[in-house]
Tab-separated table of C-alpha atoms in Angstrom:
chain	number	residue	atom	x	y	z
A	1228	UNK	CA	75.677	91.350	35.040
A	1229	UNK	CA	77.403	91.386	38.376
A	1230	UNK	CA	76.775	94.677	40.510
A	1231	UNK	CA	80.394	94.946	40.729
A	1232	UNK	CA	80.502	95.642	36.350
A	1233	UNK	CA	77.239	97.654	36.657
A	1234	UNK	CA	78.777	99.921	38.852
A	1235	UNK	CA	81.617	100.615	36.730
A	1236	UNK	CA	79.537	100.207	33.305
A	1237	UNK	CA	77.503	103.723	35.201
A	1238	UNK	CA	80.152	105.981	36.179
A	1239	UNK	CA	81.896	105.226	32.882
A	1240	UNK	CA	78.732	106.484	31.172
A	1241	UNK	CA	78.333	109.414	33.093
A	1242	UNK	CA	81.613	110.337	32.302
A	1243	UNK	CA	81.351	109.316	28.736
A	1244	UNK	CA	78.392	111.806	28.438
A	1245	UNK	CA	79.889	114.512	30.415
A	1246	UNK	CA	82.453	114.312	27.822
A	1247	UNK	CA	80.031	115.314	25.004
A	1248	UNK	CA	78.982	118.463	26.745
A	1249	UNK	CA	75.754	117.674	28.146
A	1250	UNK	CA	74.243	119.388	31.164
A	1251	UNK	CA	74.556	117.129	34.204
A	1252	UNK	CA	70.810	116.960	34.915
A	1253	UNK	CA	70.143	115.578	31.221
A	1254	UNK	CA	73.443	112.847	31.722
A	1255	UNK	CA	72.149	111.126	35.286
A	1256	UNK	CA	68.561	111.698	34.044
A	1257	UNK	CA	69.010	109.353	30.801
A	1258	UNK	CA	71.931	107.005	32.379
A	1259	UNK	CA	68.971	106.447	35.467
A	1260	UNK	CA	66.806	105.563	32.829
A	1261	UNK	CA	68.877	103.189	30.498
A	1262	UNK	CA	70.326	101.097	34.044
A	1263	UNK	CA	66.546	101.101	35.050
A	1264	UNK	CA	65.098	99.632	31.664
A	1265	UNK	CA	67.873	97.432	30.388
A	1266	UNK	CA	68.556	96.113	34.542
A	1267	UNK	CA	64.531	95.301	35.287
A	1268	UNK	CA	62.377	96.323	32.441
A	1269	UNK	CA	59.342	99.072	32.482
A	1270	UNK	CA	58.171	97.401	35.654
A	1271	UNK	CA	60.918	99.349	37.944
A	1272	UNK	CA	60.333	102.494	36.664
A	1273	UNK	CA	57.507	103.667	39.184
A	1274	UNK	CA	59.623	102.834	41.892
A	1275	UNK	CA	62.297	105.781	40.264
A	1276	UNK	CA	59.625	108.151	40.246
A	1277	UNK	CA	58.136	107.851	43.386
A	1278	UNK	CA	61.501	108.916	44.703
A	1279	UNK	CA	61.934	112.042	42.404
A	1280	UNK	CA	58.339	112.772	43.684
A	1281	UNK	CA	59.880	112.474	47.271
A	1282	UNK	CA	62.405	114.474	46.632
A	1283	UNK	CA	60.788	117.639	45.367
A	1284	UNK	CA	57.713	117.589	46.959
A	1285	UNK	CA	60.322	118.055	50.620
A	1286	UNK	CA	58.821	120.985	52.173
A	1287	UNK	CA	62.386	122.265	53.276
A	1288	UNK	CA	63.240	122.584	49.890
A	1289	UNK	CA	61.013	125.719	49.717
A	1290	UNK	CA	63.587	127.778	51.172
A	1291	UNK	CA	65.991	127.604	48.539
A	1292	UNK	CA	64.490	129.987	46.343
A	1293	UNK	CA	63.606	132.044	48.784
A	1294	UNK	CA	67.171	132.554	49.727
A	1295	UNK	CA	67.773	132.973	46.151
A	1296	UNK	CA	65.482	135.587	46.011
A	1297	UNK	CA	66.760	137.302	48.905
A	1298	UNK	CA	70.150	137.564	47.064
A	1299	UNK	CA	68.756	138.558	44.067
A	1300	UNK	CA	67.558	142.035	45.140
A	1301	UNK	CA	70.332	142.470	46.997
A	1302	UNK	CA	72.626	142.287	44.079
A	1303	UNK	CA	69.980	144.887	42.810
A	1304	UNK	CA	69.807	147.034	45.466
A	1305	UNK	CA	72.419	149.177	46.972
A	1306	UNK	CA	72.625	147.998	50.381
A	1307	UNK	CA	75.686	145.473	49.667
A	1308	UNK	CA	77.502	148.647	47.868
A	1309	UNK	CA	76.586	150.688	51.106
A	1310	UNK	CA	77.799	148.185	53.587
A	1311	UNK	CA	81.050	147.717	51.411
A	1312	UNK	CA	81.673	151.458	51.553
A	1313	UNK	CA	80.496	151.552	55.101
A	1314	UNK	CA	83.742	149.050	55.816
A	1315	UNK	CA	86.443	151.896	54.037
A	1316	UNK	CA	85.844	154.103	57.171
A	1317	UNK	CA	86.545	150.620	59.412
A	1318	UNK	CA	89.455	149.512	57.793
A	1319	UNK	CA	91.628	152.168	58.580
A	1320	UNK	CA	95.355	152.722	57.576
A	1321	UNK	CA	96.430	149.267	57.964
A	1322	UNK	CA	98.213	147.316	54.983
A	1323	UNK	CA	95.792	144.983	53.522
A	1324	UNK	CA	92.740	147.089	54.677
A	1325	UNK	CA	90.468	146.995	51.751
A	1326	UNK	CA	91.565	143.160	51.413
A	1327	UNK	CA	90.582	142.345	54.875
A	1328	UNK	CA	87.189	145.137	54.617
A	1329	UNK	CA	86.030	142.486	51.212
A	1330	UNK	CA	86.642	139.313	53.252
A	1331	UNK	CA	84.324	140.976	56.220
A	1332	UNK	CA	81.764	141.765	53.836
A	1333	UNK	CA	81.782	138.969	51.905
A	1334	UNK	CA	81.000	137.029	55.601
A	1335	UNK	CA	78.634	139.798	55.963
A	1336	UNK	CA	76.977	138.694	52.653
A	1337	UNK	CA	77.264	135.261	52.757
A	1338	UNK	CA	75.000	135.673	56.058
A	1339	UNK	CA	72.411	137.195	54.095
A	1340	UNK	CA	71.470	134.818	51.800
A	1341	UNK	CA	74.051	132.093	51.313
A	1342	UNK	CA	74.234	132.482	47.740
A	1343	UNK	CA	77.429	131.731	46.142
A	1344	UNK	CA	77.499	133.177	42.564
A	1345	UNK	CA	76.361	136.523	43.197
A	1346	UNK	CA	78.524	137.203	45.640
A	1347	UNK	CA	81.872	136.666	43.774
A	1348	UNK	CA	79.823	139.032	41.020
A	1349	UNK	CA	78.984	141.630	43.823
A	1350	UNK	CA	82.647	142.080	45.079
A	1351	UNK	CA	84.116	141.396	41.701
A	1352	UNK	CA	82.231	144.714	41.013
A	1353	UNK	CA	82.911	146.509	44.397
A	1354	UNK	CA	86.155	145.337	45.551
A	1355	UNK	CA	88.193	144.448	42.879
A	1356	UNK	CA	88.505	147.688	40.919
A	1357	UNK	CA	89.203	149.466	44.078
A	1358	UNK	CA	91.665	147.058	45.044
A	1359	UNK	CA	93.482	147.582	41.631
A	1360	UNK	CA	93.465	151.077	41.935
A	1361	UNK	CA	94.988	151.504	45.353
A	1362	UNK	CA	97.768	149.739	43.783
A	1363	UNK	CA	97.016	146.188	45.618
A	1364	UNK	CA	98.531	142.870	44.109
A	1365	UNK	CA	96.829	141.681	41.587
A	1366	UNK	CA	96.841	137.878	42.512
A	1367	UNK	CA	96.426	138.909	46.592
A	1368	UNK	CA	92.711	141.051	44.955
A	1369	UNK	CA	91.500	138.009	42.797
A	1370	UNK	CA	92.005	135.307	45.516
A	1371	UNK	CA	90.749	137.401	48.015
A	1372	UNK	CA	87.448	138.381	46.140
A	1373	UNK	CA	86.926	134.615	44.826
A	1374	UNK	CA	87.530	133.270	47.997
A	1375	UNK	CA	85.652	135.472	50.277
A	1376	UNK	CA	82.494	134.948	48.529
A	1377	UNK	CA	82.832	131.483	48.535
A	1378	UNK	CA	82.137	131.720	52.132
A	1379	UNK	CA	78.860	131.523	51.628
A	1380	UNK	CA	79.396	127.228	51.277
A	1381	UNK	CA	79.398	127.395	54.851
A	1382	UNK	CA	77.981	130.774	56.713
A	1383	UNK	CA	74.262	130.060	57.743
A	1384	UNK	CA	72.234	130.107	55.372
A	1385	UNK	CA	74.211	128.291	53.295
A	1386	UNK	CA	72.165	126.725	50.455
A	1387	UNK	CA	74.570	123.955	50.569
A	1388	UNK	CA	73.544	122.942	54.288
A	1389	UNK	CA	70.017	122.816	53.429
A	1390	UNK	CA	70.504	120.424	50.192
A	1391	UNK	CA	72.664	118.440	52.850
A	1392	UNK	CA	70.499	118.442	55.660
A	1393	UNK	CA	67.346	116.770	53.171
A	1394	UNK	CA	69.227	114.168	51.794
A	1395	UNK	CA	70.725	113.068	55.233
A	1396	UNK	CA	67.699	114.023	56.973
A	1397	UNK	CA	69.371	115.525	59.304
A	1398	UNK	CA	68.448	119.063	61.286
A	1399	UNK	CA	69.085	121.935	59.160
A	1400	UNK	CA	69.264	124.042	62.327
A	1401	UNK	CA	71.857	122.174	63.673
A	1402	UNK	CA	74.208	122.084	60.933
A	1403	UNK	CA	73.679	126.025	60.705
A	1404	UNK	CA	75.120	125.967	63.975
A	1405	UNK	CA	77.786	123.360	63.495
A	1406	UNK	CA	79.353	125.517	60.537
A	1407	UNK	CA	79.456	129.507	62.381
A	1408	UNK	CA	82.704	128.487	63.503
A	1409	UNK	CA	84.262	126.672	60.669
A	1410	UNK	CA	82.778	129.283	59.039
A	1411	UNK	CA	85.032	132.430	61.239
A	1412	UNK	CA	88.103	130.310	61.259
A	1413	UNK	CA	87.876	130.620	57.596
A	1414	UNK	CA	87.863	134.063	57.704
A	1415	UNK	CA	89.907	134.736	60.759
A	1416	UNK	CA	92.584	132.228	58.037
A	1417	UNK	CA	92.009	134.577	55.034
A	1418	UNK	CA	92.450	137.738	57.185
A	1419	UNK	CA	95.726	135.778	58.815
A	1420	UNK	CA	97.198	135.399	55.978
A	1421	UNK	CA	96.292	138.606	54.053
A	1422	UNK	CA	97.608	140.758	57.406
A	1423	UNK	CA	101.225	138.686	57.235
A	1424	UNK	CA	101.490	139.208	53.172
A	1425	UNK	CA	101.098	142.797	53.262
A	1426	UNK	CA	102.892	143.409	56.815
A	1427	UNK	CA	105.869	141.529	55.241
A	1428	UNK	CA	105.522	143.187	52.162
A	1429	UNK	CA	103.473	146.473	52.390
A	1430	UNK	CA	103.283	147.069	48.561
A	1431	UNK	CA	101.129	144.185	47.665
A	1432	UNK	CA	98.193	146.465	50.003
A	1433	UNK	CA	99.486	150.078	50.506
A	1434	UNK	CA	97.209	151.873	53.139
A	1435	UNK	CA	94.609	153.802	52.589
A	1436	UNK	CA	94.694	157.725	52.614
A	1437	UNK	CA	92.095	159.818	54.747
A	1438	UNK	CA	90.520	160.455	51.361
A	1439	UNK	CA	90.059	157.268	50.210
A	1440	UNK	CA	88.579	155.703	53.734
A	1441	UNK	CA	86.111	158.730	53.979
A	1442	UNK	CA	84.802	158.484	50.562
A	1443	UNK	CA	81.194	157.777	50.454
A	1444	UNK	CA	81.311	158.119	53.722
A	1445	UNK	CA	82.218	161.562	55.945
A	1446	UNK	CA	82.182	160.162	59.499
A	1447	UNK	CA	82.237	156.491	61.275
A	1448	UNK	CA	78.471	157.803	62.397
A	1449	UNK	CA	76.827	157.606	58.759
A	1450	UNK	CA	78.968	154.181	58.219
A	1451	UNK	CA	77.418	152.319	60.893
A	1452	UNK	CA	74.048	153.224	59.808
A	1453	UNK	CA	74.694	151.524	57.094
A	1454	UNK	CA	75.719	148.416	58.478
A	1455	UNK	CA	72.453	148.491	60.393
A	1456	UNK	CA	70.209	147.413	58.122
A	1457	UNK	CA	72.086	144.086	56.892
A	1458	UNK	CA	72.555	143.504	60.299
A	1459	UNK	CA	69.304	143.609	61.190
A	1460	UNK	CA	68.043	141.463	58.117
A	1461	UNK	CA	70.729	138.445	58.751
A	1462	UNK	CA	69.806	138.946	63.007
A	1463	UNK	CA	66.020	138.374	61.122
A	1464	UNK	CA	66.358	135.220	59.539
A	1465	UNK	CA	69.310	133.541	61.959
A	1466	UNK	CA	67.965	134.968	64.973
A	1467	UNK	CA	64.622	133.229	64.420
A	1468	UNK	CA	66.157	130.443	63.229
A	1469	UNK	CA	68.216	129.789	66.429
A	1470	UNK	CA	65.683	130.791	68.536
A	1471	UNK	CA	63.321	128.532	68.056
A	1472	UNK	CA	61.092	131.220	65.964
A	1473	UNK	CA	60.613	129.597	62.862
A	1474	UNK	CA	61.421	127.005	60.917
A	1475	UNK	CA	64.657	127.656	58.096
A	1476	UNK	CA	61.695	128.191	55.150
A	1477	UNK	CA	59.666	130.510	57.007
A	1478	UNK	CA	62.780	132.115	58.491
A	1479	UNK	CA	63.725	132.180	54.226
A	1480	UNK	CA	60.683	133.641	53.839
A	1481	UNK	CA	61.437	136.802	56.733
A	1482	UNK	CA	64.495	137.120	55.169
A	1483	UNK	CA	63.166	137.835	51.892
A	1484	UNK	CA	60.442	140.477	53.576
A	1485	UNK	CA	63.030	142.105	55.576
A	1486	UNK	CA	64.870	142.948	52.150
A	1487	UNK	CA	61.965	144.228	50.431
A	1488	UNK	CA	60.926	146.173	53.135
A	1489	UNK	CA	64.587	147.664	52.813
A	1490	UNK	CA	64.520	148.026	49.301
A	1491	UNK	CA	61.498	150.004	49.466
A	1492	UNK	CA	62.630	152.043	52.207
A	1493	UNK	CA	65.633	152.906	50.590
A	1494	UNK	CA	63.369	154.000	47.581
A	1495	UNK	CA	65.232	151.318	45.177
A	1496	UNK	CA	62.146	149.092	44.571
A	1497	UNK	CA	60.216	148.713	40.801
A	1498	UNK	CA	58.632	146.055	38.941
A	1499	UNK	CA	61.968	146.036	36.732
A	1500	UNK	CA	63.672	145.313	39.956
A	1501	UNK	CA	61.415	142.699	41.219
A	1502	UNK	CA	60.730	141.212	37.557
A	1503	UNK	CA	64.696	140.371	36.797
A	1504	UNK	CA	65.194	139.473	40.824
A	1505	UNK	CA	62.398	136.530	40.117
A	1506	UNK	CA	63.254	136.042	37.111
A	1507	UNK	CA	67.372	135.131	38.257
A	1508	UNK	CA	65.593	133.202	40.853
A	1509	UNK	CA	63.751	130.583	38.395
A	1510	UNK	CA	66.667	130.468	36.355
A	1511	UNK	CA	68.494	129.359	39.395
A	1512	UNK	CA	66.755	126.888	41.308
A	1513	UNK	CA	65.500	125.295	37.626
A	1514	UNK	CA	68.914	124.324	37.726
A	1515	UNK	CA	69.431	123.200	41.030
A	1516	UNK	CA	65.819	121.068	40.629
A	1517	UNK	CA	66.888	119.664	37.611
A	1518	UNK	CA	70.356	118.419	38.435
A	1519	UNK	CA	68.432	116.756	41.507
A	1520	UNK	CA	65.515	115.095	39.557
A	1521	UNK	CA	68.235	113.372	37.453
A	1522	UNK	CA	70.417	112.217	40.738
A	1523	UNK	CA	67.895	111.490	42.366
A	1524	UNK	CA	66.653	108.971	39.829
A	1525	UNK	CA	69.859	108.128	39.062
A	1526	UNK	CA	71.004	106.930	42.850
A	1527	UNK	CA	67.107	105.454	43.322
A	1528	UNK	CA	68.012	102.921	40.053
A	1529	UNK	CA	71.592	102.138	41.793
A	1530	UNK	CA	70.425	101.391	44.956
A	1531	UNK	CA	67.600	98.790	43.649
A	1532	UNK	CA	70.596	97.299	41.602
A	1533	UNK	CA	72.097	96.674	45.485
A	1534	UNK	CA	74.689	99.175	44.699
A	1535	UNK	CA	74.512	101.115	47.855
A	1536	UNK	CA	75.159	98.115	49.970
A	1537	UNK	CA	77.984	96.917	47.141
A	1538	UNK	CA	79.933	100.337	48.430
A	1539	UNK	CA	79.330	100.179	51.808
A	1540	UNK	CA	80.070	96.459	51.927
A	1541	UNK	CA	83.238	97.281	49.487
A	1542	UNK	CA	84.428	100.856	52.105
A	1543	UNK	CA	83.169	98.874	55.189
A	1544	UNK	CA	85.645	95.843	54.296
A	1545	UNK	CA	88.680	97.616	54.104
A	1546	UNK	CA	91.175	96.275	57.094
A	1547	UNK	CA	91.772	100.264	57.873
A	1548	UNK	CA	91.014	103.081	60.658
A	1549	UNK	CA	87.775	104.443	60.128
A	1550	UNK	CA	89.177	107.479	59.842
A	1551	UNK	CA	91.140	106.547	57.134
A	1552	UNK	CA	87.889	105.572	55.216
A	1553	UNK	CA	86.716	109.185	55.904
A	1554	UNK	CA	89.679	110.891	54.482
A	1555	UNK	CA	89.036	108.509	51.093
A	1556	UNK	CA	85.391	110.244	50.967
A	1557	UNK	CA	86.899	113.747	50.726
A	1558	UNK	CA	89.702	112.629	48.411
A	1559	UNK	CA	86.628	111.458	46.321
A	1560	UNK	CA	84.612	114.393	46.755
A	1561	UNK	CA	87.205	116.820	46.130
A	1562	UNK	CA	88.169	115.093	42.992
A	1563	UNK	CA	84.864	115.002	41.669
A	1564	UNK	CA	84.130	118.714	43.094
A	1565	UNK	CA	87.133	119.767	40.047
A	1566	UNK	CA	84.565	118.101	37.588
A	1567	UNK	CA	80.779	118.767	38.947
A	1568	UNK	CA	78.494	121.002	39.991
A	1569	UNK	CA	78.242	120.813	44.075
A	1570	UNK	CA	74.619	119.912	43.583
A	1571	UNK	CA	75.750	117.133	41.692
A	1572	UNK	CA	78.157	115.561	43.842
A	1573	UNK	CA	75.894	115.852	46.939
A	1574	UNK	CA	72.962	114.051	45.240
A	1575	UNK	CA	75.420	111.478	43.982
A	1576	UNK	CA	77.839	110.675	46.651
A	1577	UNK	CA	75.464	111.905	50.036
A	1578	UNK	CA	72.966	109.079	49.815
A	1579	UNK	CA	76.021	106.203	49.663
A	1580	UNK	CA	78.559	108.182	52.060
A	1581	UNK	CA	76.111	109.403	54.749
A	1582	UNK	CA	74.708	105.781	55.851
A	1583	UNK	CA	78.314	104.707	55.873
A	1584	UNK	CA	79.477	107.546	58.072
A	1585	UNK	CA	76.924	106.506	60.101
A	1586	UNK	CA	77.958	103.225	60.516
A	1587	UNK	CA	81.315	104.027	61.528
A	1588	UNK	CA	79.959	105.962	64.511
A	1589	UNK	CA	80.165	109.516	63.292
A	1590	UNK	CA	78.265	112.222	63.644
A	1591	UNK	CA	76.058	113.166	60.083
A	1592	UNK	CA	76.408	116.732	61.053
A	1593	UNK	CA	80.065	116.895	61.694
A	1594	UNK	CA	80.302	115.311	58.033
A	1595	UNK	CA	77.952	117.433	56.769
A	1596	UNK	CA	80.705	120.548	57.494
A	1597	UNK	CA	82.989	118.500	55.913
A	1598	UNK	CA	81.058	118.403	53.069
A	1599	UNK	CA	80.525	122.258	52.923
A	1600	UNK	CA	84.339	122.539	53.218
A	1601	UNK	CA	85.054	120.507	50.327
A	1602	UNK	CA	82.484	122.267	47.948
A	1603	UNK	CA	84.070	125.432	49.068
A	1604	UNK	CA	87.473	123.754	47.598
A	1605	UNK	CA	85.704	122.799	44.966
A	1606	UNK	CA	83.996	126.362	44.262
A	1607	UNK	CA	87.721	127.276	43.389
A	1608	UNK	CA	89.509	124.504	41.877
A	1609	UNK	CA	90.889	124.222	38.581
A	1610	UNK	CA	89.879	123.200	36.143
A	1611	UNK	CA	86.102	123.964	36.364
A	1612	UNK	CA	86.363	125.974	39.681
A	1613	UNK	CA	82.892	128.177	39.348
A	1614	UNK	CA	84.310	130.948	41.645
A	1615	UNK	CA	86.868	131.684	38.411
A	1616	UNK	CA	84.043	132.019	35.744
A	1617	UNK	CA	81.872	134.114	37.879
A	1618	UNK	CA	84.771	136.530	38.390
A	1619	UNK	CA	85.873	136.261	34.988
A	1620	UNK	CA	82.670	137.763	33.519
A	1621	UNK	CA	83.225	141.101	35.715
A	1622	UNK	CA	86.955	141.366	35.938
A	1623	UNK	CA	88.894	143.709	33.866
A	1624	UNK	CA	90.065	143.169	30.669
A	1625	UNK	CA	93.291	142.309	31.599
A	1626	UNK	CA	92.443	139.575	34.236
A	1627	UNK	CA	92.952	136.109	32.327
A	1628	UNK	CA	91.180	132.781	33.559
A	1629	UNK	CA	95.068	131.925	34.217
A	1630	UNK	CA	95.681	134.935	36.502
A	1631	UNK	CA	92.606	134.025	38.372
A	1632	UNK	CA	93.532	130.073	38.904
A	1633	UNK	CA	96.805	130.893	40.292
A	1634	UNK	CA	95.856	133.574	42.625
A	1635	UNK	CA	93.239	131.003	44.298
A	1636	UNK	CA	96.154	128.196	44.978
A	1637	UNK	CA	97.064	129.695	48.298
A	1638	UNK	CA	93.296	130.201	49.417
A	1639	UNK	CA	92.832	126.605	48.496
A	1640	UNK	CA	95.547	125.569	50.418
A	1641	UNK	CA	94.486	127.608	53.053
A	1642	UNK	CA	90.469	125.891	53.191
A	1643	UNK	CA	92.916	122.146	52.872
A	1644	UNK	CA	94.256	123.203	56.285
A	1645	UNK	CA	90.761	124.219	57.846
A	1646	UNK	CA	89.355	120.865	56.313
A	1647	UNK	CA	92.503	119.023	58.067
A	1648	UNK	CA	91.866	120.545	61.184
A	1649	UNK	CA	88.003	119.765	61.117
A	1650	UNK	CA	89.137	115.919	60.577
A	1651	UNK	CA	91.745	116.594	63.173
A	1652	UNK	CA	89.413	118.201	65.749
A	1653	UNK	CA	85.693	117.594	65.055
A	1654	UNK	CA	84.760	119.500	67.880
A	1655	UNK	CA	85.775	123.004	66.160
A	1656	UNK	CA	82.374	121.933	64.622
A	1657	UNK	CA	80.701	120.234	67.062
A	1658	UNK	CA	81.089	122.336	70.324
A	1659	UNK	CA	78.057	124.696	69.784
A	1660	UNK	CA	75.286	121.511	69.119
């Protein structure tokens, strides 16, 4: 069989199986080992494991559950409810307030620990219900919860960098720096466009009353305190991260120190706590370990079939601007980020793309933001968008997976543009390396 019919004979099984409702890790796991049998017999398969063996014995990938971890007992404890509160007494009487206080907090948030999922839950739990009862727009409240906490796709530590940076083997440090301002543009875009919606039109975020921005909170004195202590634990792990401190585990590791020793000072710390907070965090990166073990096998088989130089030889001979071969990668990874789990489509399309971005004289870490964009798209696209499920699980009865999907079209749209620009100008990215 020609490489050329292998290649398609693969994806259609992948597909074919995703189809039947199996979990992605199982799917690549027993397609790698079907295309490694029936292509070169029980001899090959060492080769396949030695590079699942690589891949989860990289010392990087340590920091991933601690990260996890760190979010974990922050969902548990009450700082991220403190710090949201803190924000009321910020946000003043301006239309939109609360809208714009959830987007800064969900930055704040996404600095902490990078985590997607429990963000969206966090706000979806914080935000929204306020939201609804100040009388906000119901689509304006969903999109803006959903897509603040996606954020976390791209503020340092994003968990979606560090998968990145080890299968690109590129610097994990410098990609957290590429993506800080990608990262505020996309906020400074959500708080653009929230602040023109309700200045136009007031009564889709009526400003707060004295009462409401002082509740929780008497005086802008007790509210910064507040903020303190997340500032302090995000300065912990970026700040020795940037300079030159510690490596991104063992900054991980701080992190996840600096929260306990918060949690405990705050007098929110038991073995319940801890228990469920490890607990969340096997359940977690057992997914996230899986779903690699089976692409990596998977793209280790394909690449002894030749496939990876049958796509670059098949991108690399198309008689167009190499930017235009750039903009076919993210129409491919957005259209499989509607379908798969981000973990997924980095294992599966990173090792083929990144050696051909490379080839074309572009910088792996400028991609690499690209990347993050497009799994932040892909965090809220129909029809599997993740962002809408983890909101839908906390959202009021009267919030339908319908009302949620339409509220994030303009917030897509909006991360589109920021991608477009990135492409446009890759120094928005690149200025700070």
């Amino acid at each position: 069989m020609e490489i050329a019919d292998g290649t398609l004979l693969l994806v259609g099984a992948i597909f074919a199986l995703l189809v039947t409702g199996l979990p992605l890790a199982f799917v690549t796991g027993l397609v790698a080992l079907a295309f490694t049998f029936g292509w070169f017999g029980t001899n090959a398969l060492p080769l396949v494991t030695s590079r699942v063996y690589g891949f989860v014995t990289e010392y990087s990938l340590v920091a991933v559950p601690m990260f996890v971890l760190m979010a974990s007992l922050l969902d548990r404890s009450g700082i991220a409810k403190d710090l949201f509160n803190a924000m009321r007494v910020f946000a003043g009487r301006l239309p939109g307030g609360v809208a714009i206080q959830t987007v800064v907090v969900a930055f704040f948030l996404a600095a902490l620990s990078g985590i997607i999922g429990g963000e969206i839950v966090l706000l979806g739990i914080l935000a929204l219900p306020q939201m609804l009862r100040l009388g906000y727009d119901k689509h304006l409240s969903i999109g803006v919860v959903c897509a603040g906490g996606s954020l976390g796709t791209m503020m340092p530590p994003s968990i979606v960098l560090i998968i990145y940076g080890l299968i690109a083997s590129e610097s994990i440090a410098d990609l957290f720096t590429a993506a800080i301002t990608p990262a505020m543009i996309l906020m400074g875009s959500y708080i653009a466009y929230i602040l023109v919606r309700c200045l136009k039109n007031p009564k889709l975020g009526p400003p707060m009353t004295e009462a409401d921005r002082q509740e929780g909170f008497a005086t802008r004195g007790q509210a910064l305190k507040a903020i303190i202590v997340p500032g302090l634990i995000a300065f912990l792990v970026l700040g020795s991260i940037y300079g030159g401190v510690a490596s991104v585990t063992e900054a991980a590791a701080m992190g996840v120190f600096g929260v306990l020793l918060a949690v405990v000072g705050r007098g929110e710390f038991s073995f319940k706590t801890l228990h469920e907070s490890l607990s969340q965090t096997l359940t977690t990166c057992g997914m996230i370990i899986w779903i690699g073990i089976g692409a990596a096998a998977l793209v280790g088989v394909y690449n002894l079939m030749g496939g990876n130089r049958f796509i670059s030889q098949l991108i690399l001979g198309l008689e167009v601007e190499p930017i235009v071969i750039i903009l076919v990668m993210m129409g491919i990874l957005l259209m499989l980020g509607m379908f798969l789990d981000w973990i997924g489509v980095a294992m599966l399309t990173l090792p083929i793309f990144v050696p051909i971005v490379e080839q074309l004289g572009y910088s792996p870490i400028w991609f690499g933001i690209l990347f993050a964009v497009n799994m932040q798209v892909s965090f809220l696209s129909p029809p599997f968008g993740p962002a809408a499920f983890y909101l839908k699980g906390v959202a009021p009865p009267g919030i339908s997976l319908k009302d949620i999907f339409v509220s994030l079209l303009p917030f897509i749209a909006i991360q589109l543009c920021v991608l477009m620009a990135l492409l446009v100008w890759p120094n928005l990215a690149m200025w700070l390396v």
